[in-house]
Amino acid sequence: MTVKSESRTYLNYIGGTWVPSHTGEIEASINPANRNDVVGYIQNSALPDLDGAVQAASAAHKAWKRLAGSVRGDYLYKAAAILEKRLDEVATAMTREMGKTLPEAKGETARGVAILRYYAGEGMRSVGDVIPSTDSEALMFTTRVPLGVVGVITPWNFPVAIPLWKMAPALIYGNTVVIKPASETGVTCALLMECFEEAGLPAGVVNMVTGDGSVIGRGIAEHPGIQAITFTGSNAVGKTIGQAALARGAKYQLEMGGKNPVVVAADADLSLAVEATISGGLRSTGQKCTATSRVIVHQDVYEPFKRLLLERIGELKIGDGMERNVWMGPCANEKQHRTVLAYIRKGKEEGARLLCGGEQPQGSGYADGYYVEPTVFEEVTPEMTIAREEIFGPVLALMKAESMEQALALANDAEFGLSASIFTTNIGAMLGFIQEMDAGLVRINAESAGVELQAPFGGMKQSSSHSREQGRAAIEFFTAVKTVFVKS
Ligand SMILES: NC(=O)C1=CN([C@@H]2O[C@H](COP(=O)(O)OP(=O)(O)OC[C@H]3O[C@@H](n4cnc5c(N)ncnc54)[C@H](OP(=O)(O)O)[C@@H]3O)[C@@H](O)[C@H]2O)C=CC1
Ligand SMILES: O=C(O)CCC(=O)C(=O)O
């Protein structure tokens, strides 16, 4: 296989200019489909780089917040048009950096364009309420003000959509931004910065510093010049960010893991349920916080569902996401690959029965990449590790339920509460699920993954800090309410 390596070095974007890190160190961004392919080099930054970015963002804030919302919106519309024009280039960088297939990466980049346009429009929408005062001669109303400098810490699994669904609302409501993307996807983030630069955003309004999470990510959480932090990633890191922010009185928002169930009732459309389980559980190699992980099937349809599921999984083509007809790419990095294989081993050790997959696929096309076969276990019991912990890989755990009550109890038996699906044609079962399921997203006859940008997104229990992102819900995090009382 020919390897298309590039040696372009991407700099930090600070105060409207591209600058190298004070450390002079760079880090290679590797293609997980072929570890010999270097996508580019990013800066391995240190705290003085972050300080520079925070200073630039603080200096830009006063003028940015004073612009009319519609003017800030115009910048976002321009950035959207530029991203749309560069869609193929950005999607290709994404596939090469973290492995999702090119059609998925193109879909995500198009979603990024739509996110920018949605929030551009927010600049023209109302922001407050008029509240009747007990004083008949007074006018009382609420308005909203930006928070200041927002720190954005993002993961590698949605390298365009997640940065944009955090940055676009932060910007439209008048904040300035310092982003630290996941190290695996620093090149894709640098391309997003180029779009903002080309759109002419004033210097310092958006800034990017790449580098180790434990240095730059932690630095953002602890920085006194950053008024709010929005994070998506693991629970372990999210909790430390929340604690650091709380300790210094900064606002924070954490979107973390999931252990999302799909319930298949006896009256379900089985082929629909199978397709949604495969799409929700295995697309993006299972690396979505909304991915289906536990599949709870009513005993009356368990065998036909299982047969159909295995038959369809057997047809999926695994490989380099840049190749046509490949349905599932590799895990995003070496650590993730090791983690997923370790969970599969644990599943076997704890007594779950392996129905398919479980290994790194064999053959020359797979030797240099972080591939794992789509894997299905059955006889999974609620106390097993693979039923409890987020795997973030192409692994499905089948569980048999004797009744819908038991299915619902199993679905709710998790520390997480992000997304949950049910497949049924019974309206009572649908309503019961909507009512009783402890999840921030409840989906009926639809896969657990897949978030619409105009609707609130976030989880219950350990999945989030109980805030919501996206849609109009974003205004709650990125602004503070001011109550105004006016008397002549
Ligand atoms: N909810 C979701 O969408 C996601 C969940 N996960 C879960 O997390 C697991 C591990 O993935 P991983 O990439 O390691 O996730 P992390 O939580 O470690 O990474 C997410 C982001 O946080 C940064 N970060 C890392 N350490 C710190 C720190 N101490 N303080 C502040 N920021 C930090 C990372 O930077 P850097 O890249 O430089 O380390 C990255 O930008 C996955 O297996 C999955 O279970 C992962 C990604 C997304
Ligand atoms: O399901 C989606 O499209 C979004 C999932 C997500 O936000 C995540 O995995 O972090």
Coordinates of C-alpha atoms and ligand atoms in Angstrom, one line a residue:
M1 CA 0.0 0.0 0.0
T2 CA 1.3 3.5 -0.9
V3 CA 1.5 5.8 2.1
K4 CA 0.8 9.4 1.6
S5 CA 2.8 11.1 4.3
E6 CA 3.0 14.8 4.7
S7 CA 5.4 16.9 6.7
R8 CA 3.3 20.1 7.0
T9 CA 3.7 21.6 10.5
Y10 CA 0.6 23.3 11.9
L11 CA 1.3 26.1 14.4
N12 CA -0.8 27.5 17.2
Y13 CA -3.3 30.2 16.3
I14 CA -3.0 33.0 18.8
G15 CA -4.2 36.6 18.4
G16 CA -4.8 36.2 14.7
T17 CA -1.4 34.8 13.8
W18 CA 0.1 31.4 13.5
V19 CA 2.9 30.9 16.0
P20 CA 5.2 28.0 17.1
S21 CA 5.1 26.9 20.7
H22 CA 7.7 28.2 23.2
T23 CA 8.8 24.6 23.6
G24 CA 10.0 24.2 20.0
E25 CA 8.5 20.7 20.2
I26 CA 6.2 19.2 17.6
E27 CA 4.1 16.0 17.7
A28 CA 3.2 13.8 14.7
S29 CA -0.5 13.2 14.0
I30 CA -0.7 9.6 12.9
N31 CA -3.3 7.9 10.6
P32 CA -4.8 5.0 12.7
A33 CA -5.6 3.1 9.4
N34 CA -1.8 3.0 8.8
R35 CA 0.5 4.2 11.5
N36 CA 3.3 4.9 8.9
D37 CA 1.2 7.7 7.4
V38 CA 1.9 11.1 9.1
V39 CA -1.0 13.5 8.6
G40 CA 0.9 16.5 9.8
Y41 CA 2.7 17.8 12.8
I42 CA 1.2 19.9 15.6
Q43 CA 2.7 22.0 18.4
N44 CA 3.5 20.4 21.7
S45 CA 2.7 23.5 23.7
A46 CA 3.4 24.7 27.2
L47 CA 1.7 27.0 29.7
P48 CA 3.3 30.2 28.3
D49 CA 1.6 29.5 25.0
L50 CA -1.7 29.1 26.8
D51 CA -1.1 32.4 28.6
G52 CA -0.6 34.1 25.3
A53 CA -3.8 32.8 23.9
V54 CA -5.8 33.8 27.0
Q55 CA -4.3 37.3 26.9
A56 CA -5.3 37.6 23.2
A57 CA -8.8 36.3 23.9
S58 CA -9.2 38.7 26.8
A59 CA -8.0 41.7 24.8
A60 CA -10.4 40.9 22.0
H61 CA -13.4 40.4 24.2
K62 CA -14.5 44.0 24.8
A63 CA -14.8 44.9 21.1
W64 CA -16.3 41.5 20.1
K65 CA -19.1 41.6 22.8
R66 CA -20.0 45.2 21.7
L67 CA -20.7 44.1 18.1
A68 CA -24.4 43.6 17.2
G69 CA -25.3 40.0 17.2
S70 CA -26.1 40.2 13.5
V71 CA -22.5 41.3 12.8
R72 CA -21.1 38.4 14.8
G73 CA -23.5 36.2 12.9
D74 CA -22.1 37.5 9.6
Y75 CA -18.7 36.2 10.5
L76 CA -20.1 32.8 11.3
Y77 CA -22.0 32.8 8.0
K78 CA -18.7 33.5 6.2
A79 CA -16.9 30.8 8.1
A80 CA -19.7 28.4 7.1
A81 CA -19.3 29.2 3.4
I82 CA -15.6 28.7 3.6
L83 CA -15.9 25.4 5.5
E84 CA -18.4 24.3 2.9
K85 CA -16.0 25.1 0.1
R86 CA -13.2 23.2 1.9
L87 CA -15.5 20.3 2.9
D88 CA -13.6 17.6 1.0
E89 CA -10.2 18.7 2.3
V90 CA -11.4 18.9 6.0
A91 CA -13.2 15.6 5.8
T92 CA -10.1 13.9 4.3
A93 CA -8.0 15.3 7.1
M94 CA -10.5 13.9 9.6
T95 CA -10.6 10.4 8.1
R96 CA -6.8 10.3 8.0
E97 CA -6.5 11.6 11.6
M98 CA -9.0 9.5 13.4
G99 CA -10.2 6.8 11.0
K100 CA -14.0 7.3 10.5
T101 CA -15.0 6.6 6.9
L102 CA -14.9 9.4 4.4
P103 CA -18.7 9.5 3.9
E104 CA -19.1 9.9 7.6
A105 CA -16.4 12.6 7.8
K106 CA -18.1 14.5 4.9
G107 CA -21.5 14.2 6.7
E108 CA -19.9 15.5 9.9
T109 CA -18.3 18.4 8.1
A110 CA -21.6 19.3 6.5
R111 CA -23.1 19.2 9.9
G112 CA -20.4 21.6 11.0
V113 CA -21.5 24.0 8.2
A114 CA -25.1 23.7 9.4
I115 CA -24.1 24.3 13.1
L116 CA -22.3 27.6 12.1
R117 CA -25.3 28.7 10.1
Y118 CA -27.7 27.8 12.9
Y119 CA -25.7 29.9 15.4
A120 CA -25.2 32.7 13.0
G121 CA -29.0 33.1 13.0
E122 CA -29.0 33.2 16.8
G123 CA -27.4 36.7 16.5
M124 CA -30.9 37.9 15.3
R125 CA -33.0 36.1 17.9
S126 CA -34.5 37.5 21.1
V127 CA -32.5 37.0 24.4
G128 CA -34.7 38.1 27.3
D129 CA -38.2 38.4 28.8
V130 CA -40.2 41.3 30.0
I131 CA -41.4 40.5 33.5
P132 CA -44.3 42.4 35.1
S133 CA -43.1 44.5 38.0
T134 CA -45.2 45.1 41.1
D135 CA -44.3 48.8 40.6
S136 CA -46.7 49.9 37.8
E137 CA -44.3 52.7 36.8
A138 CA -41.3 50.5 36.3
L139 CA -40.1 48.3 33.4
M140 CA -38.5 45.0 34.4
F141 CA -36.8 42.7 31.9
T142 CA -34.0 40.2 31.5
T143 CA -31.1 40.4 29.1
R144 CA -28.1 38.2 28.6
V145 CA -24.4 39.0 28.7
P146 CA -21.4 36.9 27.6
L147 CA -19.2 35.2 30.2
G148 CA -15.8 36.4 28.8
V149 CA -13.1 34.0 27.6
V150 CA -14.4 30.4 27.2
G151 CA -12.0 27.5 27.3
V152 CA -13.0 24.7 24.9
I153 CA -11.6 21.1 25.4
T154 CA -12.6 18.6 22.8
P155 CA -12.2 14.9 22.0
W156 CA -11.1 13.2 18.8
N157 CA -14.4 11.4 17.9
F158 CA -16.2 14.3 16.3
P159 CA -13.3 16.6 15.4
V160 CA -15.4 19.1 13.5
A161 CA -18.9 18.9 15.0
I162 CA -18.0 19.1 18.7
P163 CA -15.5 22.0 18.4
L164 CA -18.1 23.9 16.3
W165 CA -21.1 23.1 18.5
K166 CA -19.1 24.6 21.4
M167 CA -17.3 27.5 19.6
A168 CA -20.2 28.8 17.5
P169 CA -22.6 29.5 20.4
A170 CA -19.7 30.8 22.5
L171 CA -18.9 33.3 19.8
I172 CA -22.4 34.3 18.8
Y173 CA -23.3 35.2 22.3
G174 CA -20.2 37.5 22.5
N175 CA -17.5 35.4 24.2
T176 CA -14.0 34.8 22.9
V177 CA -12.5 31.4 22.7
V178 CA -9.4 29.4 23.5
I179 CA -9.6 25.8 22.1
K180 CA -7.5 22.9 22.9
P181 CA -8.4 20.0 20.6
A182 CA -7.6 16.4 21.2
S183 CA -4.0 15.7 20.2
E184 CA -5.2 13.0 17.7
T185 CA -7.1 15.6 15.7
G186 CA -5.0 18.8 15.9
V187 CA -4.7 19.1 12.2
T188 CA -8.4 19.0 11.5
C189 CA -8.9 21.7 14.2
A190 CA -6.1 23.8 12.6
L191 CA -8.1 23.7 9.3
L192 CA -11.2 24.9 11.2
M193 CA -9.1 27.8 12.5
E194 CA -8.1 28.6 8.9
C195 CA -11.8 28.9 8.0
F196 CA -12.3 31.4 10.9
E197 CA -9.2 33.3 9.8
E198 CA -10.3 33.5 6.2
A199 CA -13.7 34.7 7.4
G200 CA -11.9 37.7 8.9
L201 CA -12.7 37.2 12.6
P202 CA -10.9 39.9 14.5
A203 CA -7.6 38.9 16.0
G204 CA -7.9 37.1 19.3
V205 CA -11.6 36.2 19.0
V206 CA -10.7 32.5 18.4
N207 CA -7.4 31.0 19.5
M208 CA -6.1 27.4 19.3
V209 CA -3.3 25.9 21.4
T210 CA -2.4 22.2 20.8
G211 CA -0.6 20.1 23.3
D212 CA -0.9 17.5 26.0
G213 CA -4.2 17.3 27.9
S214 CA -2.5 17.1 31.2
V215 CA -0.7 20.4 30.5
I216 CA -2.9 22.6 28.2
G217 CA -6.2 21.0 29.1
R218 CA -5.5 21.2 32.8
G219 CA -4.1 24.7 32.3
I220 CA -7.4 25.8 30.8
A221 CA -9.3 24.4 33.7
E222 CA -7.1 26.2 36.2
H223 CA -6.5 29.5 34.3
P224 CA -7.8 32.6 36.2
G225 CA -8.2 34.4 32.8
I226 CA -10.8 31.8 31.6
Q227 CA -14.3 32.4 32.9
A228 CA -15.9 29.2 31.6
I229 CA -14.9 25.7 30.4
T230 CA -16.8 23.4 28.1
F231 CA -15.5 19.9 27.8
T232 CA -16.4 16.6 26.0
G233 CA -14.5 13.5 26.8
S234 CA -13.9 10.8 29.4
N235 CA -15.5 10.9 32.9
A236 CA -12.2 10.7 34.6
V237 CA -10.9 13.8 33.0
G238 CA -14.2 15.6 33.0
K239 CA -14.5 15.3 36.8
T240 CA -11.0 16.8 37.3
I241 CA -12.0 19.7 35.1
G242 CA -15.2 20.2 37.0
Q243 CA -13.3 20.2 40.3
A244 CA -10.7 22.7 39.1
A245 CA -13.3 25.0 37.7
L246 CA -15.5 24.8 40.8
A247 CA -12.5 25.5 43.1
R248 CA -11.9 28.9 41.4
G249 CA -15.5 29.8 40.7
A250 CA -15.5 29.3 36.9
K251 CA -18.6 28.0 35.1
Y252 CA -18.2 24.6 33.5
Q253 CA -20.0 22.1 31.3
L254 CA -19.1 18.5 31.0
E255 CA -20.3 16.0 28.4
M256 CA -18.9 12.5 29.1
G257 CA -19.6 8.9 28.7
G258 CA -22.5 6.6 27.9
K259 CA -23.5 3.0 28.1
N260 CA -26.5 3.3 25.8
P261 CA -29.1 0.6 25.6
V262 CA -31.4 -0.4 22.8
V263 CA -34.5 -2.3 23.8
V264 CA -36.1 -4.6 21.2
A265 CA -39.7 -5.5 22.1
A266 CA -41.5 -8.7 20.9
D267 CA -43.6 -6.6 18.5
A268 CA -40.7 -4.7 17.0
D269 CA -39.9 -4.4 13.3
L270 CA -36.8 -6.7 13.6
S271 CA -35.1 -5.6 10.4
L272 CA -35.4 -2.0 11.4
A273 CA -34.1 -2.8 14.9
V274 CA -31.1 -4.7 13.5
E275 CA -30.1 -2.0 11.1
A276 CA -30.4 0.6 13.9
T277 CA -28.4 -1.5 16.3
I278 CA -25.6 -1.9 13.7
S279 CA -25.6 1.7 12.7
G280 CA -25.9 3.0 16.3
G281 CA -23.4 0.5 17.7
L282 CA -20.8 0.1 15.0
R283 CA -20.6 3.3 12.9
S284 CA -17.5 5.3 13.7
T285 CA -16.2 2.0 15.1
G286 CA -18.5 2.5 18.1
Q287 CA -16.6 5.6 19.2
K288 CA -19.6 7.9 20.0
C289 CA -20.8 8.7 23.4
T290 CA -24.3 8.0 22.1
A291 CA -23.2 4.6 20.6
T292 CA -25.4 1.6 21.3
S293 CA -23.6 -0.7 23.7
R294 CA -26.2 -2.9 25.4
V295 CA -28.8 -4.7 23.2
I296 CA -31.7 -5.9 25.4
V297 CA -34.0 -8.2 23.4
H298 CA -37.3 -9.7 24.4
Q299 CA -37.0 -13.5 24.7
D300 CA -39.8 -14.1 22.1
V301 CA -37.7 -12.5 19.3
Y302 CA -34.2 -13.1 20.7
E303 CA -33.2 -15.9 18.3
P304 CA -34.5 -14.3 15.0
F305 CA -33.0 -10.9 16.1
K306 CA -29.6 -12.5 16.8
R307 CA -29.6 -14.5 13.5
L308 CA -30.3 -11.4 11.5
L309 CA -27.8 -9.2 13.4
L310 CA -25.0 -11.7 12.9
E311 CA -25.9 -12.2 9.2
R312 CA -25.8 -8.4 8.6
I313 CA -22.6 -7.9 10.6
G314 CA -20.9 -10.6 8.5
E315 CA -21.5 -8.4 5.4
L316 CA -19.7 -5.3 6.8
K317 CA -16.4 -4.4 5.1
I318 CA -13.7 -3.2 7.5
G319 CA -10.7 -1.2 6.3
D320 CA -9.2 2.2 5.7
G321 CA -12.0 4.7 5.8
M322 CA -10.5 6.4 2.7
E323 CA -11.3 3.4 0.6
R324 CA -14.6 3.1 -1.3
N325 CA -17.1 0.6 0.1
V326 CA -15.4 0.4 3.5
W327 CA -18.1 0.5 6.1
M328 CA -16.1 0.6 9.3
G329 CA -12.6 2.1 9.9
P330 CA -10.0 1.4 12.7
C331 CA -10.1 2.6 16.3
A332 CA -8.9 6.2 16.5
N333 CA -5.5 5.5 18.2
E334 CA -3.3 2.9 19.7
K335 CA -4.6 3.5 23.3
Q336 CA -8.2 3.0 22.2
H337 CA -7.3 -0.1 20.3
R338 CA -5.6 -1.6 23.4
T339 CA -8.6 -0.6 25.5
V340 CA -11.1 -2.2 23.2
L341 CA -9.2 -5.5 23.0
A342 CA -8.8 -5.5 26.8
Y343 CA -12.6 -5.1 27.2
I344 CA -13.1 -8.0 24.8
R345 CA -10.7 -10.2 26.8
K346 CA -12.5 -9.2 30.0
G347 CA -15.8 -10.2 28.4
K348 CA -14.5 -13.7 27.7
E349 CA -12.9 -14.0 31.1
E350 CA -16.1 -13.0 32.9
G351 CA -18.1 -15.7 31.1
A352 CA -19.9 -13.8 28.2
R353 CA -20.2 -15.9 25.0
L354 CA -18.5 -14.5 22.0
L355 CA -20.8 -14.7 18.9
C356 CA -18.6 -13.0 16.4
G357 CA -15.4 -10.9 16.1
G358 CA -13.2 -10.4 19.1
E359 CA -9.9 -10.0 17.3
Q360 CA -7.8 -7.7 15.1
P361 CA -8.7 -8.7 11.5
Q362 CA -5.9 -10.6 9.7
G363 CA -4.4 -9.7 6.4
S364 CA -1.9 -7.3 4.9
G365 CA -4.3 -4.3 4.8
Y366 CA -4.8 -4.5 8.5
A367 CA -1.2 -5.0 9.8
D368 CA -0.3 -1.4 10.3
G369 CA -3.7 -0.1 11.6
Y370 CA -5.7 -0.2 14.8
Y371 CA -8.4 -2.4 13.6
V372 CA -10.9 -4.5 15.6
E373 CA -13.5 -6.8 14.2
P374 CA -17.1 -5.9 14.9
T375 CA -17.8 -8.0 18.1
V376 CA -21.0 -9.4 19.6
F377 CA -21.3 -11.1 23.0
E378 CA -24.3 -12.9 24.4
E379 CA -25.2 -14.2 27.8
V380 CA -24.0 -10.9 29.2
T381 CA -25.2 -10.3 32.8
P382 CA -25.6 -6.8 34.4
E383 CA -22.6 -7.1 36.7
M384 CA -20.1 -7.9 33.9
T385 CA -17.6 -5.2 33.1
I386 CA -18.7 -5.1 29.4
A387 CA -22.3 -4.4 30.6
R388 CA -21.2 -1.6 32.9
E389 CA -18.2 0.4 31.5
E390 CA -18.0 2.5 28.4
I391 CA -16.0 0.6 25.8
F392 CA -15.9 3.1 23.0
G393 CA -15.4 0.4 20.4
P394 CA -17.3 -1.9 18.0
V395 CA -18.6 -4.2 20.7
L396 CA -22.3 -5.1 21.4
A397 CA -23.5 -6.9 24.5
L398 CA -26.7 -8.9 24.0
M399 CA -29.0 -9.4 27.0
K400 CA -32.3 -11.4 26.9
A401 CA -35.3 -10.0 28.8
E402 CA -38.4 -12.1 29.9
S403 CA -40.7 -9.1 29.9
M404 CA -40.8 -5.4 29.1
E405 CA -40.5 -4.5 32.8
Q406 CA -37.3 -6.5 33.0
A407 CA -36.0 -4.9 29.8
L408 CA -36.6 -1.4 31.2
A409 CA -35.0 -2.4 34.5
L410 CA -31.9 -3.7 32.7
A411 CA -31.8 -0.5 30.5
N412 CA -31.8 1.7 33.6
D413 CA -29.2 -0.4 35.4
A414 CA -26.2 1.8 34.4
E415 CA -24.2 4.6 35.9
F416 CA -24.7 6.6 32.7
G417 CA -27.8 8.1 31.2
L418 CA -27.1 9.6 27.8
S419 CA -29.1 8.0 25.1
A420 CA -31.6 5.1 24.9
S421 CA -33.7 3.5 22.2
I422 CA -36.7 1.3 22.0
F423 CA -38.1 -0.6 19.1
T424 CA -41.8 -1.4 19.4
T425 CA -45.0 -0.8 17.7
N426 CA -47.0 -0.6 20.9
I427 CA -47.9 3.0 21.9
G428 CA -48.1 2.0 25.6
A429 CA -44.6 0.6 25.5
M430 CA -43.3 3.7 23.8
L431 CA -44.9 6.0 26.4
G432 CA -43.7 3.9 29.3
F433 CA -40.2 4.1 28.0
I434 CA -40.3 7.8 27.5
Q435 CA -41.6 8.2 31.1
E436 CA -39.4 5.7 32.9
M437 CA -36.0 5.7 31.0
D438 CA -33.4 7.7 32.7
A439 CA -31.6 9.2 29.7
G440 CA -31.2 12.7 28.3
L441 CA -32.0 11.4 24.8
V442 CA -34.9 8.9 24.4
R443 CA -35.4 7.6 20.9
I444 CA -38.3 5.5 19.6
N445 CA -37.8 3.2 16.6
A446 CA -34.5 5.1 15.9
E447 CA -30.8 4.3 16.7
S448 CA -29.3 5.7 19.9
A449 CA -26.7 7.8 18.1
G450 CA -27.4 10.8 16.0
V451 CA -28.0 14.2 17.4
E452 CA -29.9 17.0 15.7
L453 CA -28.0 20.3 16.1
Q454 CA -31.2 22.4 16.8
A455 CA -32.2 20.2 19.8
P456 CA -30.8 20.1 23.3
F457 CA -28.1 17.4 23.8
G458 CA -26.8 16.1 27.1
G459 CA -27.2 13.3 29.6
M460 CA -28.5 12.3 33.0
K461 CA -26.6 10.5 35.8
Q462 CA -22.8 10.3 35.2
S463 CA -23.1 11.3 31.6
S464 CA -22.9 15.0 32.0
S465 CA -22.7 17.9 34.5
H466 CA -26.5 18.1 33.9
S467 CA -26.3 21.0 31.5
R468 CA -27.3 20.8 27.9
E469 CA -25.5 21.8 24.7
Q470 CA -26.7 22.6 21.2
G471 CA -29.9 24.2 19.9
R472 CA -31.2 27.2 22.0
A473 CA -30.1 25.3 25.1
A474 CA -26.6 26.5 24.5
I475 CA -27.6 30.1 25.6
E476 CA -27.9 28.8 29.1
F477 CA -24.3 27.9 29.4
F478 CA -22.6 30.6 27.3
T479 CA -24.4 33.6 28.8
A480 CA -25.3 35.0 32.2
V481 CA -28.8 36.5 32.9
K482 CA -29.0 40.1 33.9
T483 CA -32.3 41.3 35.5
V484 CA -32.9 44.9 34.8
F485 CA -35.3 47.2 36.6
V486 CA -35.9 50.6 35.1
K487 CA -37.8 53.5 36.6
S488 CA -37.9 57.0 35.2
Ligands
LIG1 N1 -18.0 11.6 25.5 C1 -17.3 11.5 24.4 O1 -17.7 11.9 23.4 C2 -15.9 10.9 24.5 C3 -15.6 10.0 25.5 N2 -14.4 9.4 25.5 C4 -14.1 8.4 26.5 O2 -12.8 8.6 27.1 C5 -12.0 7.5 26.9 C6 -10.6 7.9 26.7 O3 -10.4 8.8 25.6 P1 -9.4 10.0 25.7 O4 -9.1 10.6 24.4 O5 -8.2 9.6 26.5 O6 -10.3 11.1 26.5 P2 -9.9 12.3 27.4 O7 -11.0 12.6 28.3 O8 -8.6 12.0 28.0 O9 -9.7 13.4 26.3 C7 -10.6 14.4 26.0 C8 -9.9 15.8 25.9 O10 -9.4 16.1 27.2 C9 -8.0 16.4 27.1 N3 -7.4 16.1 28.4 C10 -6.7 14.9 28.7 N4 -6.3 15.0 30.0 C11 -6.7 16.2 30.5 C12 -6.6 16.8 31.8 N5 -5.9 16.2 32.8 N6 -7.1 18.0 31.9 C13 -7.8 18.6 30.9 N7 -8.0 18.1 29.7 C14 -7.4 16.9 29.5 C15 -7.6 15.6 25.9 O11 -6.3 16.1 25.5 P3 -5.3 15.1 24.8 O12 -5.9 14.6 23.5 O13 -4.1 15.9 24.5 O14 -5.0 14.0 25.8 C16 -8.7 15.8 25.0 O15 -8.6 17.1 24.4 C17 -12.6 6.8 25.7 O16 -12.3 5.4 25.7 C18 -14.1 7.0 25.9 O17 -14.6 6.1 26.8 C19 -13.4 9.9 24.7 C20 -13.7 10.8 23.7 C21 -15.0 11.4 23.5
LIG2 O1 -24.4 10.9 18.1 C1 -23.9 11.9 17.7 O2 -24.0 12.3 16.5 C2 -23.1 12.8 18.6 C3 -22.4 11.9 19.6 C4 -21.5 12.7 20.4 O3 -21.7 13.8 20.7 C5 -20.3 12.1 21.0 O4 -20.0 11.0 20.8 O5 -19.5 12.9 21.6

